[in-house]
Short mmCIF file of N, CA and C in Angstrom, two decimals:
data_model
loop_
_atom_site.label_atom_id
_atom_site.label_comp_id
_atom_site.label_asym_id
_atom_site.label_seq_id
_atom_site.Cartn_x
_atom_site.Cartn_y
_atom_site.Cartn_z
N MET B 1 92.67 120.76 95.73
CA MET B 1 92.54 119.79 94.65
C MET B 1 93.94 119.24 94.31
N ALA B 2 94.01 117.97 94.16
CA ALA B 2 95.26 117.30 93.83
C ALA B 2 95.69 117.63 92.44
N SER B 3 97.04 117.56 92.19
CA SER B 3 97.53 117.83 90.87
C SER B 3 97.22 116.67 89.93
N GLN B 4 97.22 116.97 88.62
CA GLN B 4 96.97 115.92 87.67
C GLN B 4 97.92 114.74 87.75
N GLN B 5 99.22 115.07 88.02
CA GLN B 5 100.23 114.04 88.13
C GLN B 5 99.89 113.06 89.30
N PHE B 6 99.49 113.66 90.44
CA PHE B 6 99.22 112.84 91.61
C PHE B 6 97.95 112.00 91.32
N LEU B 7 96.91 112.58 90.74
CA LEU B 7 95.72 111.81 90.42
C LEU B 7 96.03 110.67 89.45
N HIS B 8 96.88 110.91 88.51
CA HIS B 8 97.28 109.91 87.57
C HIS B 8 98.02 108.76 88.25
N LEU B 9 98.93 109.06 89.18
CA LEU B 9 99.65 108.03 89.96
C LEU B 9 98.59 107.21 90.77
N LEU B 10 97.68 107.86 91.42
CA LEU B 10 96.65 107.14 92.20
C LEU B 10 95.82 106.24 91.34
N GLU B 11 95.44 106.72 90.11
CA GLU B 11 94.70 105.89 89.20
C GLU B 11 95.49 104.66 88.71
N GLN B 12 96.80 104.92 88.45
CA GLN B 12 97.64 103.82 88.01
C GLN B 12 97.79 102.76 89.12
N LEU B 13 97.87 103.20 90.35
CA LEU B 13 97.97 102.30 91.51
C LEU B 13 96.67 101.50 91.60
N GLN B 14 95.55 102.14 91.45
CA GLN B 14 94.26 101.44 91.58
C GLN B 14 94.15 100.37 90.50
N LYS B 15 94.58 100.64 89.29
CA LYS B 15 94.47 99.71 88.17
C LYS B 15 95.50 98.55 88.16
N SER B 16 96.61 98.79 88.82
CA SER B 16 97.73 97.86 88.78
C SER B 16 97.42 96.60 89.64
N PRO B 17 97.64 95.39 89.09
CA PRO B 17 97.53 94.18 89.87
C PRO B 17 98.65 94.10 90.94
N GLN B 18 99.70 94.86 90.74
CA GLN B 18 100.84 94.85 91.69
C GLN B 18 100.57 95.57 92.99
N THR B 19 99.50 96.39 93.03
CA THR B 19 99.26 97.21 94.20
C THR B 19 99.10 96.41 95.46
N LYS B 20 98.42 95.26 95.35
CA LYS B 20 98.25 94.39 96.56
C LYS B 20 99.54 93.65 96.94
N LYS B 21 100.54 93.69 96.07
CA LYS B 21 101.80 93.01 96.34
C LYS B 21 102.89 93.96 96.83
N LEU B 22 102.58 95.23 96.84
CA LEU B 22 103.57 96.23 97.27
C LEU B 22 103.81 96.14 98.78
N ALA B 23 104.89 96.64 99.24
CA ALA B 23 105.30 96.52 100.65
C ALA B 23 104.61 97.58 101.50
N TRP B 24 103.29 97.58 101.48
CA TRP B 24 102.50 98.53 102.31
C TRP B 24 102.75 98.20 103.78
N GLN B 25 102.89 99.26 104.58
CA GLN B 25 103.15 99.11 106.02
C GLN B 25 102.17 99.92 106.79
N PRO B 26 101.71 99.44 107.93
CA PRO B 26 100.83 100.29 108.76
C PRO B 26 101.62 101.57 109.12
N ALA B 27 100.89 102.66 109.10
CA ALA B 27 101.49 103.96 109.44
C ALA B 27 100.88 104.52 110.71
N ARG B 28 101.57 105.42 111.35
CA ARG B 28 101.04 106.10 112.54
C ARG B 28 99.81 106.80 112.16
N ARG B 29 98.76 106.55 112.94
CA ARG B 29 97.47 107.21 112.62
C ARG B 29 97.46 108.65 113.06
N SER B 30 96.83 109.49 112.26
CA SER B 30 96.57 110.86 112.68
C SER B 30 95.42 110.84 113.74
N TYR B 31 95.17 111.97 114.26
CA TYR B 31 94.18 112.05 115.35
C TYR B 31 92.80 111.53 114.92
N SER B 32 92.41 111.76 113.70
CA SER B 32 91.08 111.35 113.26
C SER B 32 91.02 110.12 112.44
N ALA B 33 92.17 109.48 112.10
CA ALA B 33 92.21 108.32 111.25
C ALA B 33 91.93 107.04 112.05
N LYS B 34 91.17 106.13 111.45
CA LYS B 34 90.92 104.81 112.00
C LYS B 34 92.09 103.91 111.66
N ALA B 35 92.66 104.05 110.49
CA ALA B 35 93.79 103.25 110.01
C ALA B 35 94.52 104.04 108.94
N ALA B 36 95.84 103.77 108.80
CA ALA B 36 96.67 104.41 107.79
C ALA B 36 97.78 103.41 107.35
N PHE B 37 98.14 103.57 106.08
CA PHE B 37 99.18 102.73 105.44
C PHE B 37 100.09 103.60 104.58
N ARG B 38 101.31 103.11 104.39
CA ARG B 38 102.18 103.86 103.50
C ARG B 38 103.09 102.90 102.77
N VAL B 39 103.62 103.38 101.64
CA VAL B 39 104.48 102.65 100.78
C VAL B 39 105.48 103.58 100.19
N ALA B 40 106.75 103.14 99.97
CA ALA B 40 107.76 103.96 99.36
C ALA B 40 107.91 103.46 97.89
N LEU B 41 107.80 104.44 96.98
CA LEU B 41 107.97 104.15 95.59
C LEU B 41 108.87 105.26 94.96
N GLY B 42 109.91 104.86 94.30
CA GLY B 42 110.76 105.88 93.70
C GLY B 42 111.33 106.83 94.73
N GLU B 43 111.20 108.12 94.46
CA GLU B 43 111.69 109.15 95.37
C GLU B 43 110.64 109.63 96.36
N GLY B 44 109.45 109.01 96.38
CA GLY B 44 108.39 109.47 97.25
C GLY B 44 107.78 108.39 98.08
N ILE B 45 106.89 108.84 98.95
CA ILE B 45 106.12 107.97 99.80
C ILE B 45 104.65 108.30 99.64
N LEU B 46 103.84 107.26 99.49
CA LEU B 46 102.39 107.44 99.42
C LEU B 46 101.82 106.98 100.72
N ARG B 47 101.04 107.84 101.33
CA ARG B 47 100.30 107.51 102.61
C ARG B 47 98.85 107.59 102.34
N ILE B 48 98.07 106.63 102.82
CA ILE B 48 96.67 106.61 102.67
C ILE B 48 95.98 106.27 103.95
N GLU B 49 94.92 106.98 104.33
CA GLU B 49 94.23 106.76 105.57
C GLU B 49 92.76 106.80 105.42
N ALA B 50 92.03 106.24 106.37
CA ALA B 50 90.57 106.27 106.34
C ALA B 50 90.12 106.82 107.71
N ARG B 51 89.15 107.64 107.70
CA ARG B 51 88.54 108.12 108.94
C ARG B 51 87.39 107.17 109.30
N ASP B 52 86.47 106.98 108.39
CA ASP B 52 85.41 106.02 108.54
C ASP B 52 85.42 105.19 107.30
N ASP B 53 85.41 103.92 107.45
CA ASP B 53 85.63 103.01 106.26
C ASP B 53 84.42 102.12 105.97
N ASP B 54 83.20 102.60 106.21
CA ASP B 54 82.08 101.79 105.96
C ASP B 54 81.25 102.41 104.82
N ASN B 55 80.92 101.55 103.85
CA ASN B 55 80.16 102.05 102.71
C ASN B 55 78.84 102.56 103.08
N TRP B 56 78.24 101.97 104.13
CA TRP B 56 76.86 102.35 104.52
C TRP B 56 76.85 103.68 105.27
N MET B 57 78.00 104.16 105.73
CA MET B 57 78.04 105.44 106.37
C MET B 57 78.25 106.57 105.34
N SER B 58 77.49 107.61 105.51
CA SER B 58 77.63 108.69 104.57
C SER B 58 78.88 109.55 104.88
N SER B 59 79.56 109.19 105.99
CA SER B 59 80.68 110.09 106.34
C SER B 59 82.03 109.41 106.05
N ALA B 60 82.04 108.32 105.29
CA ALA B 60 83.34 107.68 105.00
C ALA B 60 84.27 108.72 104.30
N THR B 61 85.49 108.83 104.84
CA THR B 61 86.45 109.84 104.32
C THR B 61 87.81 109.19 104.16
N TYR B 62 88.45 109.43 103.06
CA TYR B 62 89.81 108.89 102.78
C TYR B 62 90.73 110.05 102.42
N ARG B 63 92.00 109.87 102.74
CA ARG B 63 92.98 110.91 102.46
C ARG B 63 94.27 110.21 101.92
N ALA B 64 94.77 110.70 100.81
CA ALA B 64 96.01 110.23 100.24
C ALA B 64 97.00 111.38 100.25
N GLU B 65 98.25 111.08 100.66
CA GLU B 65 99.24 112.12 100.69
C GLU B 65 100.54 111.66 99.96
N LEU B 66 101.09 112.53 99.17
CA LEU B 66 102.33 112.27 98.50
C LEU B 66 103.43 113.02 99.33
N LEU B 67 104.39 112.28 99.81
CA LEU B 67 105.42 112.87 100.69
C LEU B 67 106.78 112.64 100.13
N THR B 68 107.72 113.52 100.51
CA THR B 68 109.13 113.28 100.18
C THR B 68 109.67 112.21 101.13
N ARG B 69 110.86 111.74 100.87
CA ARG B 69 111.49 110.78 101.77
C ARG B 69 111.74 111.36 103.17
N ASN B 70 111.75 112.71 103.21
CA ASN B 70 111.98 113.42 104.54
C ASN B 70 110.63 113.68 105.24
N GLY B 71 109.53 113.29 104.60
CA GLY B 71 108.19 113.44 105.24
C GLY B 71 107.56 114.76 104.91
N ASP B 72 108.07 115.57 103.98
CA ASP B 72 107.43 116.81 103.54
C ASP B 72 106.29 116.52 102.65
N LEU B 73 105.17 117.23 102.86
CA LEU B 73 103.95 117.05 102.08
C LEU B 73 104.13 117.71 100.68
N VAL B 74 103.93 116.94 99.63
CA VAL B 74 104.10 117.47 98.26
C VAL B 74 102.72 117.67 97.67
N ASP B 75 101.81 116.72 97.88
CA ASP B 75 100.47 116.79 97.31
C ASP B 75 99.51 115.96 98.14
N GLU B 76 98.22 116.26 98.03
CA GLU B 76 97.24 115.52 98.84
C GLU B 76 95.88 115.46 98.20
N LEU B 77 95.09 114.48 98.56
CA LEU B 77 93.77 114.38 98.05
C LEU B 77 92.90 113.81 99.19
N GLU B 78 91.83 114.52 99.55
CA GLU B 78 90.91 114.04 100.56
C GLU B 78 89.51 113.97 99.96
N VAL B 79 88.87 112.84 100.10
CA VAL B 79 87.56 112.63 99.54
C VAL B 79 86.61 112.12 100.63
N SER B 80 85.31 112.46 100.45
CA SER B 80 84.34 112.07 101.42
C SER B 80 83.05 111.75 100.76
N GLN B 81 82.33 110.79 101.27
CA GLN B 81 81.02 110.44 100.72
C GLN B 81 80.01 111.55 100.92
N ILE B 82 80.22 112.35 101.99
CA ILE B 82 79.27 113.46 102.28
C ILE B 82 79.18 114.36 101.13
N TYR B 83 80.28 114.62 100.44
CA TYR B 83 80.29 115.56 99.34
C TYR B 83 80.24 114.88 97.96
N THR B 84 79.95 113.59 97.96
CA THR B 84 79.92 112.78 96.76
C THR B 84 81.06 113.09 95.77
N ASN B 85 82.28 113.06 96.27
CA ASN B 85 83.43 113.34 95.49
C ASN B 85 83.67 112.26 94.42
N ASP B 86 84.12 112.63 93.24
CA ASP B 86 84.28 111.73 92.15
C ASP B 86 85.40 110.65 92.49
N GLN B 87 86.35 111.04 93.32
CA GLN B 87 87.46 110.11 93.59
C GLN B 87 87.25 109.20 94.84
N ILE B 88 86.07 109.12 95.34
CA ILE B 88 85.81 108.33 96.57
C ILE B 88 86.12 106.85 96.31
N GLU B 89 85.71 106.34 95.15
CA GLU B 89 85.97 104.91 94.83
C GLU B 89 87.43 104.68 94.60
N LEU B 90 88.10 105.66 94.03
CA LEU B 90 89.57 105.52 93.82
C LEU B 90 90.34 105.32 95.14
N LEU B 91 90.15 106.25 96.08
CA LEU B 91 90.84 106.14 97.33
C LEU B 91 90.37 105.01 98.21
N GLN B 92 89.06 104.71 98.13
CA GLN B 92 88.49 103.62 98.89
C GLN B 92 89.15 102.27 98.44
N SER B 93 89.25 102.10 97.17
CA SER B 93 89.86 100.89 96.60
C SER B 93 91.32 100.81 96.96
N LEU B 94 92.06 101.91 96.86
CA LEU B 94 93.50 101.94 97.24
C LEU B 94 93.68 101.63 98.72
N PHE B 95 92.81 102.18 99.57
CA PHE B 95 92.91 101.96 101.00
C PHE B 95 92.73 100.47 101.30
N HIS B 96 91.75 99.86 100.70
CA HIS B 96 91.47 98.41 100.93
C HIS B 96 92.62 97.55 100.41
N SER B 97 93.14 97.86 99.29
CA SER B 97 94.30 97.14 98.78
C SER B 97 95.53 97.24 99.70
N ALA B 98 95.74 98.47 100.14
CA ALA B 98 96.92 98.73 101.07
C ALA B 98 96.74 97.91 102.36
N ARG B 99 95.53 97.94 102.90
CA ARG B 99 95.32 97.20 104.17
C ARG B 99 95.46 95.72 103.97
N GLU B 100 94.92 95.20 102.87
CA GLU B 100 95.02 93.77 102.57
C GLU B 100 96.52 93.35 102.45
N ALA B 101 97.31 94.15 101.77
CA ALA B 101 98.70 93.84 101.58
C ALA B 101 99.53 93.99 102.87
N ALA B 102 99.23 95.07 103.64
CA ALA B 102 99.99 95.33 104.81
C ALA B 102 99.84 94.20 105.85
N PHE B 103 98.65 93.61 105.93
CA PHE B 103 98.46 92.56 106.93
C PHE B 103 98.44 91.15 106.34
N ASN B 104 98.80 91.05 105.02
CA ASN B 104 98.82 89.77 104.33
C ASN B 104 97.53 89.00 104.65
N LEU B 105 96.42 89.57 104.26
CA LEU B 105 95.11 89.04 104.57
C LEU B 105 94.93 87.60 104.23
N ASN B 106 95.35 87.18 103.02
CA ASN B 106 95.14 85.78 102.59
C ASN B 106 95.84 84.82 103.52
N ARG B 107 97.11 85.13 103.90
CA ARG B 107 97.84 84.25 104.81
C ARG B 107 97.18 84.20 106.16
N MET B 108 96.70 85.39 106.68
CA MET B 108 96.10 85.42 107.96
C MET B 108 94.80 84.56 108.02
N VAL B 109 93.95 84.73 107.04
CA VAL B 109 92.71 83.98 106.97
C VAL B 109 93.00 82.50 106.77
N ASP B 110 93.94 82.12 105.97
CA ASP B 110 94.27 80.68 105.80
C ASP B 110 94.71 80.11 107.14
N SER B 111 95.55 80.79 107.90
CA SER B 111 95.98 80.23 109.18
C SER B 111 94.88 80.11 110.16
N MET B 112 93.93 81.09 110.11
CA MET B 112 92.77 81.01 111.01
C MET B 112 91.85 79.89 110.66
N GLN B 113 91.65 79.68 109.35
CA GLN B 113 90.84 78.52 108.93
C GLN B 113 91.49 77.20 109.28
N SER B 114 92.78 77.09 109.21
CA SER B 114 93.52 75.88 109.59
C SER B 114 93.30 75.59 111.08
N ASP B 115 93.39 76.62 111.92
CA ASP B 115 93.13 76.43 113.34
C ASP B 115 91.73 76.07 113.61
N LEU B 116 90.79 76.66 112.89
CA LEU B 116 89.37 76.35 113.08
C LEU B 116 89.10 74.89 112.77
N GLU B 117 89.67 74.40 111.64
CA GLU B 117 89.41 73.03 111.17
C GLU B 117 90.05 72.06 112.16
N SER B 118 91.17 72.48 112.82
CA SER B 118 91.84 71.50 113.74
C SER B 118 91.27 71.70 115.17
N GLY B 119 90.44 72.65 115.41
CA GLY B 119 89.87 72.89 116.72
C GLY B 119 90.89 73.55 117.69
N ARG B 120 91.91 74.21 117.17
CA ARG B 120 92.98 74.80 117.96
C ARG B 120 92.72 76.29 118.15
N THR B 121 92.99 76.80 119.31
CA THR B 121 93.02 78.25 119.51
C THR B 121 94.38 78.63 120.08
N ARG B 122 94.66 79.90 120.06
CA ARG B 122 95.94 80.41 120.50
C ARG B 122 95.79 81.45 121.62
N ASP B 123 96.84 81.67 122.36
CA ASP B 123 96.79 82.70 123.39
C ASP B 123 96.59 84.08 122.77
N LEU B 124 95.73 84.87 123.39
CA LEU B 124 95.47 86.22 122.93
C LEU B 124 96.57 87.19 123.43
N PRO B 125 97.08 88.09 122.60
CA PRO B 125 97.98 89.12 123.07
C PRO B 125 97.19 90.14 123.84
N PRO B 126 97.79 90.89 124.72
CA PRO B 126 97.04 91.96 125.41
C PRO B 126 96.52 92.99 124.44
N GLU B 127 95.36 93.55 124.72
CA GLU B 127 94.78 94.56 123.86
C GLU B 127 95.51 95.85 124.08
N PRO B 128 95.83 96.56 123.01
CA PRO B 128 96.56 97.84 123.15
C PRO B 128 95.68 98.88 123.82
N GLU B 129 96.28 99.85 124.48
CA GLU B 129 95.58 100.93 125.06
C GLU B 129 95.16 101.84 123.87
N ASP B 130 93.96 102.30 123.88
CA ASP B 130 93.43 103.16 122.79
C ASP B 130 93.41 104.60 123.26
N ASP B 131 94.35 105.38 122.83
CA ASP B 131 94.39 106.79 123.19
C ASP B 131 93.50 107.65 122.34
N ASN B 132 92.99 107.07 121.19
CA ASN B 132 92.26 107.90 120.24
C ASN B 132 90.91 108.31 120.76
N ASP B 133 90.41 107.63 121.80
CA ASP B 133 89.10 107.98 122.33
C ASP B 133 89.15 109.19 123.28
N LEU B 134 90.40 109.55 123.70
CA LEU B 134 90.56 110.62 124.66
C LEU B 134 90.69 111.90 123.84
N LEU B 135 89.94 112.91 124.28
CA LEU B 135 90.02 114.23 123.62
C LEU B 135 91.18 115.00 124.24
N PRO B 136 91.93 115.74 123.45
CA PRO B 136 93.04 116.48 124.01
C PRO B 136 92.51 117.60 124.88
N VAL B 137 93.25 117.94 125.90
CA VAL B 137 92.92 119.06 126.74
C VAL B 137 93.07 120.36 125.97
N PRO B 138 92.06 121.23 125.89
CA PRO B 138 92.13 122.33 124.98
C PRO B 138 92.94 123.54 125.54
N PHE B 139 93.74 123.34 126.56
CA PHE B 139 94.53 124.45 127.07
C PHE B 139 95.91 123.99 127.40
#
């Protein structure tokens, strides 16, 4: 269970209109994460990730970590719809805000709508290799 101070910080982030304006950056995904983001605030780093991010799936799981600037874990909170955790909406909302800010969603969609209206397309970059589908060798 996360400390009261960490829960309070997460709640403040969820309520703040500044959350979507923070300098969220994509983070290296853990083995099971579909996406992860992090932001540096004060003397710490907040990292949030999603395993499954669909409301209709009963297995949607989110994890928030409070880290030192050196990457040491200070506190954490993991919630899942499977266990109907009270904080699922809190982390789900924070994850979506972080993703929107990290990729500047409004700017991206505006540029895509502009290309659509003008009938223009652009060259596609190569698709990245996806190592996440490979299971590690157990020996």
